[in-house]
PDB file of C-alpha atoms in Angstrom:
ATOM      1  CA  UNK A   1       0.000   0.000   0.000  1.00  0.00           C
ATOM      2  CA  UNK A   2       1.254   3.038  -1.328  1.00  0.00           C
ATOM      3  CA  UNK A   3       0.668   6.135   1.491  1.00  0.00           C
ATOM      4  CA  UNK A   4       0.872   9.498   0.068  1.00  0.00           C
ATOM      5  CA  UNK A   5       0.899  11.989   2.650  1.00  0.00           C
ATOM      6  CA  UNK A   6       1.110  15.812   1.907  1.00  0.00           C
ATOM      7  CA  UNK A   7       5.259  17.092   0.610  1.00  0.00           C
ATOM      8  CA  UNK A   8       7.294  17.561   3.301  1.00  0.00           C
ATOM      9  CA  UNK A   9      10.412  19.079   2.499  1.00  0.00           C
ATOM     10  CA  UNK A  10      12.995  16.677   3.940  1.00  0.00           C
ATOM     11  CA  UNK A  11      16.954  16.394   4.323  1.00  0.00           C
ATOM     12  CA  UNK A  12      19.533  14.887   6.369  1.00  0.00           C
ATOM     13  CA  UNK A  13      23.021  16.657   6.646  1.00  0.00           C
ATOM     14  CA  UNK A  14      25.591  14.511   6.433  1.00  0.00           C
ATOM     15  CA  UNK A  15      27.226  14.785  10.398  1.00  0.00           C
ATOM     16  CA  UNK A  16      23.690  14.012  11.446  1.00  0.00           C
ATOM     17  CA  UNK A  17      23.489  10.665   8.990  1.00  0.00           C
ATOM     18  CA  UNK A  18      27.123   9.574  10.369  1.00  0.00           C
ATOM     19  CA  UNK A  19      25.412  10.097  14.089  1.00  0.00           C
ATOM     20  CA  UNK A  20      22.301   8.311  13.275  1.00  0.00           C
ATOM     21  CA  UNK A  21      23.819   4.766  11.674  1.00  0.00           C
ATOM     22  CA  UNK A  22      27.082   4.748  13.283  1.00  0.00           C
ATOM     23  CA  UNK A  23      24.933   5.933  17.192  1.00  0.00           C
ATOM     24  CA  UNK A  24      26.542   2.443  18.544  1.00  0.00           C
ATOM     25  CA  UNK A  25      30.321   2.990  17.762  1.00  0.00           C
ATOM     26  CA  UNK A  26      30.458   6.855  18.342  1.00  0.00           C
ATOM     27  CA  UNK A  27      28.285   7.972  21.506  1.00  0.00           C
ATOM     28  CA  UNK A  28      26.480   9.813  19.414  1.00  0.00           C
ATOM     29  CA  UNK A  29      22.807   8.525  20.701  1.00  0.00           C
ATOM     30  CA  UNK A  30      22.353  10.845  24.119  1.00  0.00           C
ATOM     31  CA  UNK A  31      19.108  13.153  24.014  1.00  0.00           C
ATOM     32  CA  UNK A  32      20.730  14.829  26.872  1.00  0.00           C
ATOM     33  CA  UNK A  33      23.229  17.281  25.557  1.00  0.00           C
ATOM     34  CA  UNK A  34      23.647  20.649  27.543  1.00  0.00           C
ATOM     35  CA  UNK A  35      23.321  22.260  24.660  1.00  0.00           C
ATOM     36  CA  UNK A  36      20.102  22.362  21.761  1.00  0.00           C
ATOM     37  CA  UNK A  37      20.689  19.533  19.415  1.00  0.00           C
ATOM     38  CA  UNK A  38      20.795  20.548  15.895  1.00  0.00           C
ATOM     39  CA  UNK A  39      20.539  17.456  14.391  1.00  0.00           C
ATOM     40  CA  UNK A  40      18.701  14.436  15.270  1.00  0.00           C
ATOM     41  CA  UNK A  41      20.423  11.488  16.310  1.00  0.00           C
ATOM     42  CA  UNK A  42      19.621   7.457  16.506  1.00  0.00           C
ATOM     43  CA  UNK A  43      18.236   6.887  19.822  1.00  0.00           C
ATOM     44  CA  UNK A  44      17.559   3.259  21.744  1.00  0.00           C
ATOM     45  CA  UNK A  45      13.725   4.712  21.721  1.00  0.00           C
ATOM     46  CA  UNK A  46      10.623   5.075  23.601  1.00  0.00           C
ATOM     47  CA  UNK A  47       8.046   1.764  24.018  1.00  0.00           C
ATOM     48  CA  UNK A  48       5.236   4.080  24.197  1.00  0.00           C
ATOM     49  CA  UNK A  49       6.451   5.497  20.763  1.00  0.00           C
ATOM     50  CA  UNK A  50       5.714   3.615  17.693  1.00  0.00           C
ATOM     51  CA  UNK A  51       4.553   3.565  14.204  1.00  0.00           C
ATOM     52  CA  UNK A  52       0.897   3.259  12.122  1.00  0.00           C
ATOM     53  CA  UNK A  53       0.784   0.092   9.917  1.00  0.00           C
ATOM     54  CA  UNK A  54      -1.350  -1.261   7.304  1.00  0.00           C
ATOM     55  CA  UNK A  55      -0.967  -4.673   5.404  1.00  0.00           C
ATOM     56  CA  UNK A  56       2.770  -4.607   6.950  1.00  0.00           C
ATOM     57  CA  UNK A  57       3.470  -1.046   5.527  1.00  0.00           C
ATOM     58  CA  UNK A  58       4.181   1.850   7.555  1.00  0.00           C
ATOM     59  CA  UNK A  59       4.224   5.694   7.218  1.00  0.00           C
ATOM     60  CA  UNK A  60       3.865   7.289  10.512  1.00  0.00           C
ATOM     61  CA  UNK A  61       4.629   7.785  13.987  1.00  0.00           C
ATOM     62  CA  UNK A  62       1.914   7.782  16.844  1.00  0.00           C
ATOM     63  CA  UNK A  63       2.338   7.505  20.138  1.00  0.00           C
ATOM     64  CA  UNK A  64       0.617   6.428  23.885  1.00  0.00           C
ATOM     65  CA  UNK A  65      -1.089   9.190  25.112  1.00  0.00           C
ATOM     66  CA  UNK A  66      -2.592   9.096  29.400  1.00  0.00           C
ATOM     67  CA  UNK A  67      -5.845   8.497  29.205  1.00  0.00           C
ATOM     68  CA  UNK A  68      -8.552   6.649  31.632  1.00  0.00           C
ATOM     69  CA  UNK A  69      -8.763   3.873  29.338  1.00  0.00           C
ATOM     70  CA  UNK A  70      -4.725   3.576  28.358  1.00  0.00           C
ATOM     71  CA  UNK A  71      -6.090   2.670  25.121  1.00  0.00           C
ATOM     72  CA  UNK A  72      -5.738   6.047  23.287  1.00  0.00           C
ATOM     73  CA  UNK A  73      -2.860   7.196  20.816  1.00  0.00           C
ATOM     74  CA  UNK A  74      -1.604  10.711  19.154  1.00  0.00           C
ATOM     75  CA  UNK A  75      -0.478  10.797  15.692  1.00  0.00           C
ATOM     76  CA  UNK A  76      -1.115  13.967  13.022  1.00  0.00           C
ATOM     77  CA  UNK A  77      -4.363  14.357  11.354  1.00  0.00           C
ATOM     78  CA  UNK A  78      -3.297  13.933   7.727  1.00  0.00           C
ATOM     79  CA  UNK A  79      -1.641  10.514   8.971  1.00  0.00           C
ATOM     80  CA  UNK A  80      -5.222   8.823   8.972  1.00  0.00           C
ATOM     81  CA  UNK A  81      -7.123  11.562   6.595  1.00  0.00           C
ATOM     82  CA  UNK A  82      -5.256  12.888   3.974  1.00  0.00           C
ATOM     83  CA  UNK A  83      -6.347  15.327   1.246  1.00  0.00           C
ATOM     84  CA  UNK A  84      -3.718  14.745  -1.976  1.00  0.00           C
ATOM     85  CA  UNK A  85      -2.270  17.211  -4.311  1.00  0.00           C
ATOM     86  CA  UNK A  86      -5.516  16.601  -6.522  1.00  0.00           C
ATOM     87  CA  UNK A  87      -7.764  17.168  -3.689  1.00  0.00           C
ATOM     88  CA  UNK A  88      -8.585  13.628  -3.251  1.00  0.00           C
ATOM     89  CA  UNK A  89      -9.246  12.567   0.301  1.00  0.00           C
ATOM     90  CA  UNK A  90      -7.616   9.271   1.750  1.00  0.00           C
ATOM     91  CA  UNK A  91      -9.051   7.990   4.754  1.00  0.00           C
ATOM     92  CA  UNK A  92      -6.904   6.033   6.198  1.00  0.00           C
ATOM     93  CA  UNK A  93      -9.871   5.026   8.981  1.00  0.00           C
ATOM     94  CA  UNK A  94     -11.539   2.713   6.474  1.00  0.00           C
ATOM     95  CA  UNK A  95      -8.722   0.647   6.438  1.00  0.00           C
ATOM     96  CA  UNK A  96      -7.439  -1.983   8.693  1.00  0.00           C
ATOM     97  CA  UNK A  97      -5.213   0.043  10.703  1.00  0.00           C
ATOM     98  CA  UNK A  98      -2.446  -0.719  13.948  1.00  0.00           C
ATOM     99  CA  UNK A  99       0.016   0.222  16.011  1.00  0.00           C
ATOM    100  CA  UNK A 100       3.541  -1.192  16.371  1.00  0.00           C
ATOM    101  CA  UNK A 101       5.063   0.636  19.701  1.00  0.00           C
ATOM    102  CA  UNK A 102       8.621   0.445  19.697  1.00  0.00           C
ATOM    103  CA  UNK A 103       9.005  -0.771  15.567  1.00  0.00           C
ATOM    104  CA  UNK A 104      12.287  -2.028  15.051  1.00  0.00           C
ATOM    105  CA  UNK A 105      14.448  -3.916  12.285  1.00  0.00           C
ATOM    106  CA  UNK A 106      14.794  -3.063   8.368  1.00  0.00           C
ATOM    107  CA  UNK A 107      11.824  -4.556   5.685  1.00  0.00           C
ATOM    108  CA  UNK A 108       8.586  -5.268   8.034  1.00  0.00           C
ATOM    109  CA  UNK A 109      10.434  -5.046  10.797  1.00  0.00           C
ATOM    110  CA  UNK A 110       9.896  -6.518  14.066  1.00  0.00           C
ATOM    111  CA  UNK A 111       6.992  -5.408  16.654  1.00  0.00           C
ATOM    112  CA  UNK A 112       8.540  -6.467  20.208  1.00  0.00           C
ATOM    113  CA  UNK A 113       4.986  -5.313  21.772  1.00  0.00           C
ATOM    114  CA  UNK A 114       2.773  -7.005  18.928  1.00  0.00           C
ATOM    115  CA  UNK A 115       0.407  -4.945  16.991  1.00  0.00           C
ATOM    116  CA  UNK A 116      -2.990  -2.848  18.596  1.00  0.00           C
ATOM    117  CA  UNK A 117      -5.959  -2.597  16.237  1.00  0.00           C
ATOM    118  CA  UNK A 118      -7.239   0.450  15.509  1.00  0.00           C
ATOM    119  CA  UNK A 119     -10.835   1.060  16.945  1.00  0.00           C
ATOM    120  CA  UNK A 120     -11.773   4.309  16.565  1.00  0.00           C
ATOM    121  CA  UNK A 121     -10.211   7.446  14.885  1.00  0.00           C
ATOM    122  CA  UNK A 122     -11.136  11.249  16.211  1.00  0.00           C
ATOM    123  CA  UNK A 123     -10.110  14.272  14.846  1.00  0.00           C
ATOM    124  CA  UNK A 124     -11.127  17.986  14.371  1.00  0.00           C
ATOM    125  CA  UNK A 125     -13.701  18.970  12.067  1.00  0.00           C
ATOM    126  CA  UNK A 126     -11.743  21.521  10.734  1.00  0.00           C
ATOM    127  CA  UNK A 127      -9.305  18.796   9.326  1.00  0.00           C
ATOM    128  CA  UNK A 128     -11.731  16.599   8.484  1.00  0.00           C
ATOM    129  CA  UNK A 129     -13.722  19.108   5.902  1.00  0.00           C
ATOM    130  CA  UNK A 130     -11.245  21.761   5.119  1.00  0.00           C
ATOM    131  CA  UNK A 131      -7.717  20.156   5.666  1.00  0.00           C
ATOM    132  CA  UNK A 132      -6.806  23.417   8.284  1.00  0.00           C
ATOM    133  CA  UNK A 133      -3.350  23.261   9.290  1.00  0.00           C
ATOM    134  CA  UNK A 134      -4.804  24.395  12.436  1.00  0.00           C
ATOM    135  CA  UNK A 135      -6.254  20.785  13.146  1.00  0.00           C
ATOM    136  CA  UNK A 136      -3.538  18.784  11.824  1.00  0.00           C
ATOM    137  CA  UNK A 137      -3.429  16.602  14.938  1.00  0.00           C
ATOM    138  CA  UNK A 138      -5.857  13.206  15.797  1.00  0.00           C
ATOM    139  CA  UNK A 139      -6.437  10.849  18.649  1.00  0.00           C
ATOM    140  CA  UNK A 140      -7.017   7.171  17.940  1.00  0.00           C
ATOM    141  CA  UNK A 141      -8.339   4.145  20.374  1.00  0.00           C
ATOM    142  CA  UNK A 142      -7.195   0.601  20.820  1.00  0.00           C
ATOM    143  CA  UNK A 143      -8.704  -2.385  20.730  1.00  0.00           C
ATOM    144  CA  UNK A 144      -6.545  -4.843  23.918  1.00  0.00           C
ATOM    145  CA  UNK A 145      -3.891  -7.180  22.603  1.00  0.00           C
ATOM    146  CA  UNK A 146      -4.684 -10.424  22.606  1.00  0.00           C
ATOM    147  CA  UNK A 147      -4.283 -11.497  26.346  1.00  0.00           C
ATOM    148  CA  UNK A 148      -6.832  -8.596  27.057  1.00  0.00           C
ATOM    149  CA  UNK A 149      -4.249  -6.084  27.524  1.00  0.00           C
ATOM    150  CA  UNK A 150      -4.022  -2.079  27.360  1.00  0.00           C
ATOM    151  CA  UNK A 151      -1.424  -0.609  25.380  1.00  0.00           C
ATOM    152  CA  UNK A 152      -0.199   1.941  27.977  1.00  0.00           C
ATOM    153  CA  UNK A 153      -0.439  -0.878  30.857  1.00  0.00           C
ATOM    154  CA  UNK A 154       2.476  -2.470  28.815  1.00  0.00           C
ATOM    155  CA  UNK A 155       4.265   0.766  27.059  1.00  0.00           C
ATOM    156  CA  UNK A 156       3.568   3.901  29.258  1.00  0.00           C
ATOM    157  CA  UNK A 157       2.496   7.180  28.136  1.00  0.00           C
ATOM    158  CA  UNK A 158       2.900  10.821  28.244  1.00  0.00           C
ATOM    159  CA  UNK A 159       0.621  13.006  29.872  1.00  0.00           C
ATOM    160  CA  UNK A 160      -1.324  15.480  27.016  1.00  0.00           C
ATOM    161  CA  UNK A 161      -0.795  18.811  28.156  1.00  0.00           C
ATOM    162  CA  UNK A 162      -3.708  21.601  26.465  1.00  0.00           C
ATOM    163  CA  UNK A 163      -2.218  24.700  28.201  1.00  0.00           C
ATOM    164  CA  UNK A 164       1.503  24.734  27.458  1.00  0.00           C
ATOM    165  CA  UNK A 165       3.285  28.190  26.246  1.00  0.00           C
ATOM    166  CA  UNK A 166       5.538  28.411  22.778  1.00  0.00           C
ATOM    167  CA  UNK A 167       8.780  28.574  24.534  1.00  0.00           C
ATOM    168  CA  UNK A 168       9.725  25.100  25.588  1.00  0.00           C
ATOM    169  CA  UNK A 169      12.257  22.383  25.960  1.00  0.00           C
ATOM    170  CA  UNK A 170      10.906  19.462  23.984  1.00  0.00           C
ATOM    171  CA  UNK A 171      12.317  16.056  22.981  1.00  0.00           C
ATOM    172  CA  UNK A 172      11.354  15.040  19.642  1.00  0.00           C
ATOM    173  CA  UNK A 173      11.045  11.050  19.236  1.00  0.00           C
ATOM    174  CA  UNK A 174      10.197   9.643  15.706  1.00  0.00           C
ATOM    175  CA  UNK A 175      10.617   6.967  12.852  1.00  0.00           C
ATOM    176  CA  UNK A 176      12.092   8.873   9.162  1.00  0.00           C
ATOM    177  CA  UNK A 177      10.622   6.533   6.434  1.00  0.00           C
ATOM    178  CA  UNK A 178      13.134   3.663   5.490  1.00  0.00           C
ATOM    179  CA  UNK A 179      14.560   5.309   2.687  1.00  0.00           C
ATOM    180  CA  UNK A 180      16.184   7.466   4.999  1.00  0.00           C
ATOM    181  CA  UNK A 181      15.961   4.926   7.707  1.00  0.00           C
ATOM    182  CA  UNK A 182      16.900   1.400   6.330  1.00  0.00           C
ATOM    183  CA  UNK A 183      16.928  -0.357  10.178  1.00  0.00           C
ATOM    184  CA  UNK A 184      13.626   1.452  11.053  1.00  0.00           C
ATOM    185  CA  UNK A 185      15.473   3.262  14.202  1.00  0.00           C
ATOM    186  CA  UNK A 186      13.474   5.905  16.361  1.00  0.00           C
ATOM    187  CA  UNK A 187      15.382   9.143  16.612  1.00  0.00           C
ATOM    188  CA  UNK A 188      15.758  11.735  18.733  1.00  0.00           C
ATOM    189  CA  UNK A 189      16.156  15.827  19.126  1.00  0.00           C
ATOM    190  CA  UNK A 190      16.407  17.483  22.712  1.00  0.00           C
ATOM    191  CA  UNK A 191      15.645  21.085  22.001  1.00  0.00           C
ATOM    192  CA  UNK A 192      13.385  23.978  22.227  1.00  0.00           C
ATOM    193  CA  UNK A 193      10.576  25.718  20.853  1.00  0.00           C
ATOM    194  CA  UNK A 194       9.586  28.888  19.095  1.00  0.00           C
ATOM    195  CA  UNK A 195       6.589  30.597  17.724  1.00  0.00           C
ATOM    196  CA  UNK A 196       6.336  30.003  13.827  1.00  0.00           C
ATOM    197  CA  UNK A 197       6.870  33.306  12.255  1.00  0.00           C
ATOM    198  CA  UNK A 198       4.422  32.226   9.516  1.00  0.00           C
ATOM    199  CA  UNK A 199       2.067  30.455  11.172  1.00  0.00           C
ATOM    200  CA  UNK A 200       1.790  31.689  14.741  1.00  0.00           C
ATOM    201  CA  UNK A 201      -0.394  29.080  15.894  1.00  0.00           C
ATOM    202  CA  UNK A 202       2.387  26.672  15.321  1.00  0.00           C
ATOM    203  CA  UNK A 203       5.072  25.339  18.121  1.00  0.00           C
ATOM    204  CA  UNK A 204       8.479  25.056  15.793  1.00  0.00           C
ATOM    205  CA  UNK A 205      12.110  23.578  15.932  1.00  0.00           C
ATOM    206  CA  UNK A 206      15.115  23.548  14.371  1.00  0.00           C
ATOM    207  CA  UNK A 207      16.493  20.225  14.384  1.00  0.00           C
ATOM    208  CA  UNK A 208      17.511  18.029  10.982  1.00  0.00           C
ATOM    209  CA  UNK A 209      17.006  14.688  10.443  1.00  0.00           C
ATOM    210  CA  UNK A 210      12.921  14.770  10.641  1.00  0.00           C
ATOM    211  CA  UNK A 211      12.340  13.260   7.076  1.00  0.00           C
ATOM    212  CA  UNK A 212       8.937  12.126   6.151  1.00  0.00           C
ATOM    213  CA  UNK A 213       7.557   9.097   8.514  1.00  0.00           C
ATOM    214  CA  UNK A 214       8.216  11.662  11.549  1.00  0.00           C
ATOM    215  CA  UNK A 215       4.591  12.844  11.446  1.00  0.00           C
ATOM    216  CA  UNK A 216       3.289  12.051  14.072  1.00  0.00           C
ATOM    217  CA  UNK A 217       5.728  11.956  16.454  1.00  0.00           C
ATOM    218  CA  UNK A 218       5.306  13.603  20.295  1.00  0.00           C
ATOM    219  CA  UNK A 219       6.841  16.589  21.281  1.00  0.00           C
ATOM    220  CA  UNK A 220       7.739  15.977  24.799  1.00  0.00           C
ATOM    221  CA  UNK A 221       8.140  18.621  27.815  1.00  0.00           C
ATOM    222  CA  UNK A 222       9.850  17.801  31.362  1.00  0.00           C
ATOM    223  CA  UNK A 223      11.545  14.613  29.494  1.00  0.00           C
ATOM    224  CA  UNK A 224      13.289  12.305  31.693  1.00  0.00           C
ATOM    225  CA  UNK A 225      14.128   9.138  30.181  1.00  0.00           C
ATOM    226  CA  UNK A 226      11.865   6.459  29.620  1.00  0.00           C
ATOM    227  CA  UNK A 227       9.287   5.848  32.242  1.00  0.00           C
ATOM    228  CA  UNK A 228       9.377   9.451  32.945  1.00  0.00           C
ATOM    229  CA  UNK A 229       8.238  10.921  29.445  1.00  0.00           C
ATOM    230  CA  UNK A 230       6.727  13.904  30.752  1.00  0.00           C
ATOM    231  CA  UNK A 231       4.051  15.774  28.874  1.00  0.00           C
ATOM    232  CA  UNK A 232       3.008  15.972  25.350  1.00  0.00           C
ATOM    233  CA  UNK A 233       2.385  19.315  23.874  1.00  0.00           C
ATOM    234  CA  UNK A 234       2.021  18.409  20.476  1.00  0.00           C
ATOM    235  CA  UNK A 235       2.695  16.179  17.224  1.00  0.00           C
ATOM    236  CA  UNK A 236       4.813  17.238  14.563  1.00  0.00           C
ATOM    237  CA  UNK A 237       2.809  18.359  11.385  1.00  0.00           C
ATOM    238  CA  UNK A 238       4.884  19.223   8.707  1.00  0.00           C
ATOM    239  CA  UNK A 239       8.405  21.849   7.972  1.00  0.00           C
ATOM    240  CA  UNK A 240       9.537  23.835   5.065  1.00  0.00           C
ATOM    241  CA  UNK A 241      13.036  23.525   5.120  1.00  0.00           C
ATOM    242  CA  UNK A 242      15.469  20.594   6.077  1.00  0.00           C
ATOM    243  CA  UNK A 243      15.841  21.450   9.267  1.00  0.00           C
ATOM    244  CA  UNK A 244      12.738  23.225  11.103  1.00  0.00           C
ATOM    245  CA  UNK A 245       9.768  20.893  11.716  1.00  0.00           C
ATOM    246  CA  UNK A 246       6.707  22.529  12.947  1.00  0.00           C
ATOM    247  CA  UNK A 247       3.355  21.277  15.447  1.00  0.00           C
ATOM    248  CA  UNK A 248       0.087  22.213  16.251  1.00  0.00           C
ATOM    249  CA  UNK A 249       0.221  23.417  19.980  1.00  0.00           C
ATOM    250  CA  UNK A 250      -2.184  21.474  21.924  1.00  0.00           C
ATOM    251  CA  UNK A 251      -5.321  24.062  23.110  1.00  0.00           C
ATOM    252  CA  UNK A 252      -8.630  23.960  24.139  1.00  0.00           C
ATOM    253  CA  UNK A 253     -10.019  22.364  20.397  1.00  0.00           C
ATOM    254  CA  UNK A 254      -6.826  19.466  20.921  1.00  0.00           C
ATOM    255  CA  UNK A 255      -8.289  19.001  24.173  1.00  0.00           C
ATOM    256  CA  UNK A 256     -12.060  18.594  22.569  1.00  0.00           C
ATOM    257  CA  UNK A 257     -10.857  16.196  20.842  1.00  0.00           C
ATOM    258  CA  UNK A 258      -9.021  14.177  23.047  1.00  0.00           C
ATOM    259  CA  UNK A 259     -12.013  13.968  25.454  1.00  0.00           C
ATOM    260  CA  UNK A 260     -14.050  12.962  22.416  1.00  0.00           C
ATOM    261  CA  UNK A 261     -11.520   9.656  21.948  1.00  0.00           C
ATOM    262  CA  UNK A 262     -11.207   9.155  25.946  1.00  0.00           C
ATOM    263  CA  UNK A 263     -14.869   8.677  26.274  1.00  0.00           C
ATOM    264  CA  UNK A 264     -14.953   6.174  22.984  1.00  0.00           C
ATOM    265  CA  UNK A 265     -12.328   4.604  24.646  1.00  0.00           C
ATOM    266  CA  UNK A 266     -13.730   4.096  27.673  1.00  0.00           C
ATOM    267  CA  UNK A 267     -17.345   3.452  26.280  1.00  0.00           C
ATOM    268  CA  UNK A 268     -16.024  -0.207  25.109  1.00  0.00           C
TER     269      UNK A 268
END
């Protein structure tokens, strides 16, 4: 299955590619440098972090999201709706849909957790009938695993913060498609946030390496290591350049949303 999500533009320096396929022999893979990373780098990953699949394909990153059910996910909007170039709309929703937390290994790939089954899919109505960059975010539930389990009773989750400011320090985790990516490796930026200059309701970074397949992924506050994820204050969305990606922040309408999917979630 062929995904085509909206362009992204999308480039790796080289110093950045070195750190992210050669993490193991340099010391390259710490989130925790004193100073803003520039460049992403090859990380051991998140559990709670993972990627959308479809008849063994992938194309995004999602991730475990606190909720009363621990059966609810955050990815972007145009992951699971997407309008193309032509103004054709994909939904993704109709299809047979999972997630993989903590995808690993080149081709399919391995899922050390197993796969979740999409449920349910909730996003804003302003993505869903006018494609507004403003809405670019959704919220999807899980169906248990197959020994009746929860997804965040066995990965974690972050914490969805709806009232967070532009000025941050976030860690970025996600999976650039394989192209970019051959082993399927979560990376990492530890950084911060700034108002985008062209769309002020956006959170953005500075931080290469985010190729396409990183929609999705969590921006993270107070970041500690795993187990200690902090808060998520948004999903990356999109960038014009090769090194700034941008997010929706989180706000009241997020938050909507998200209540929307909690109460599917814990409806059954």
């Amino acid at each position: 299955m062929k995904i085509r999500l909206r362009p992204r533009a999308r480039s790796l320096a080289a110093p950045a590619a070195l750190c992210l396929f050669a993490a193991a022999a340099t010391g390259c893979s710490s989130v925790f440098a004193p100073e803003p990373q520039t460049d992403a780098t090859a990380s051991e990953g998140l559990p709670m972090v993972g990627v959308l699949v479809a008849d063994g394909d992938h194309w995004c990153t999602a991730s475990v999201v606190d909720s009363p059910g621990r059966n609810v996910i955050a990815t972007a909007g145009h992951c699971v709706m997407n309008v193309t170039e032509d103004g054709t709309v994909e939904d993704l929703t109709e299809q047979d849909l999972a997630f993989a937390p903590d995808f690993q290994g080149a081709g399919k790939g391995k899922h050390p957790y197993g796969l979740w089954r999409v449920k349910g899919a909730y996003l804003d109505d302003r993505w869903k009938h006018q494609a507004d960059d403003r809405a670019d975010y959704a919220f999807l539930t899980l169906e248990p695993d197959g020994q009746g389990r929860n997804v965040q009773d066995v990965v974690g989750g972050s914490v969805p913060d709806f009232t967070s400011g532009f000025d941050r320090e976030v860690t970025v985790y996600g999976y650039p498609d394989a192209e970019h990516n051959p082993d399927n490796q979560q990376i990492s930026c530890r950084t911060r946030t700034s108002q985008d200059e062209q769309q002020p309701f956006m959170l953005s970074i500075k931080c290469g390496g985010f190729w396409g397949g990183t929609s999705g992924s969590p921006w993270l506050t107070d970041f500690a290591g795993p187990g200690r994820s902090g808060r998520m204050i948004a999903v990356l969305s999109g960038g014009e350049t090769d090194d700034e990606s941008t997010a929706v922040l989180f706000d009241e309408a997020t938050k909507k949303v998200y209540e929307t999917a909690v109460k599917a979630g814990q409806d059954g």
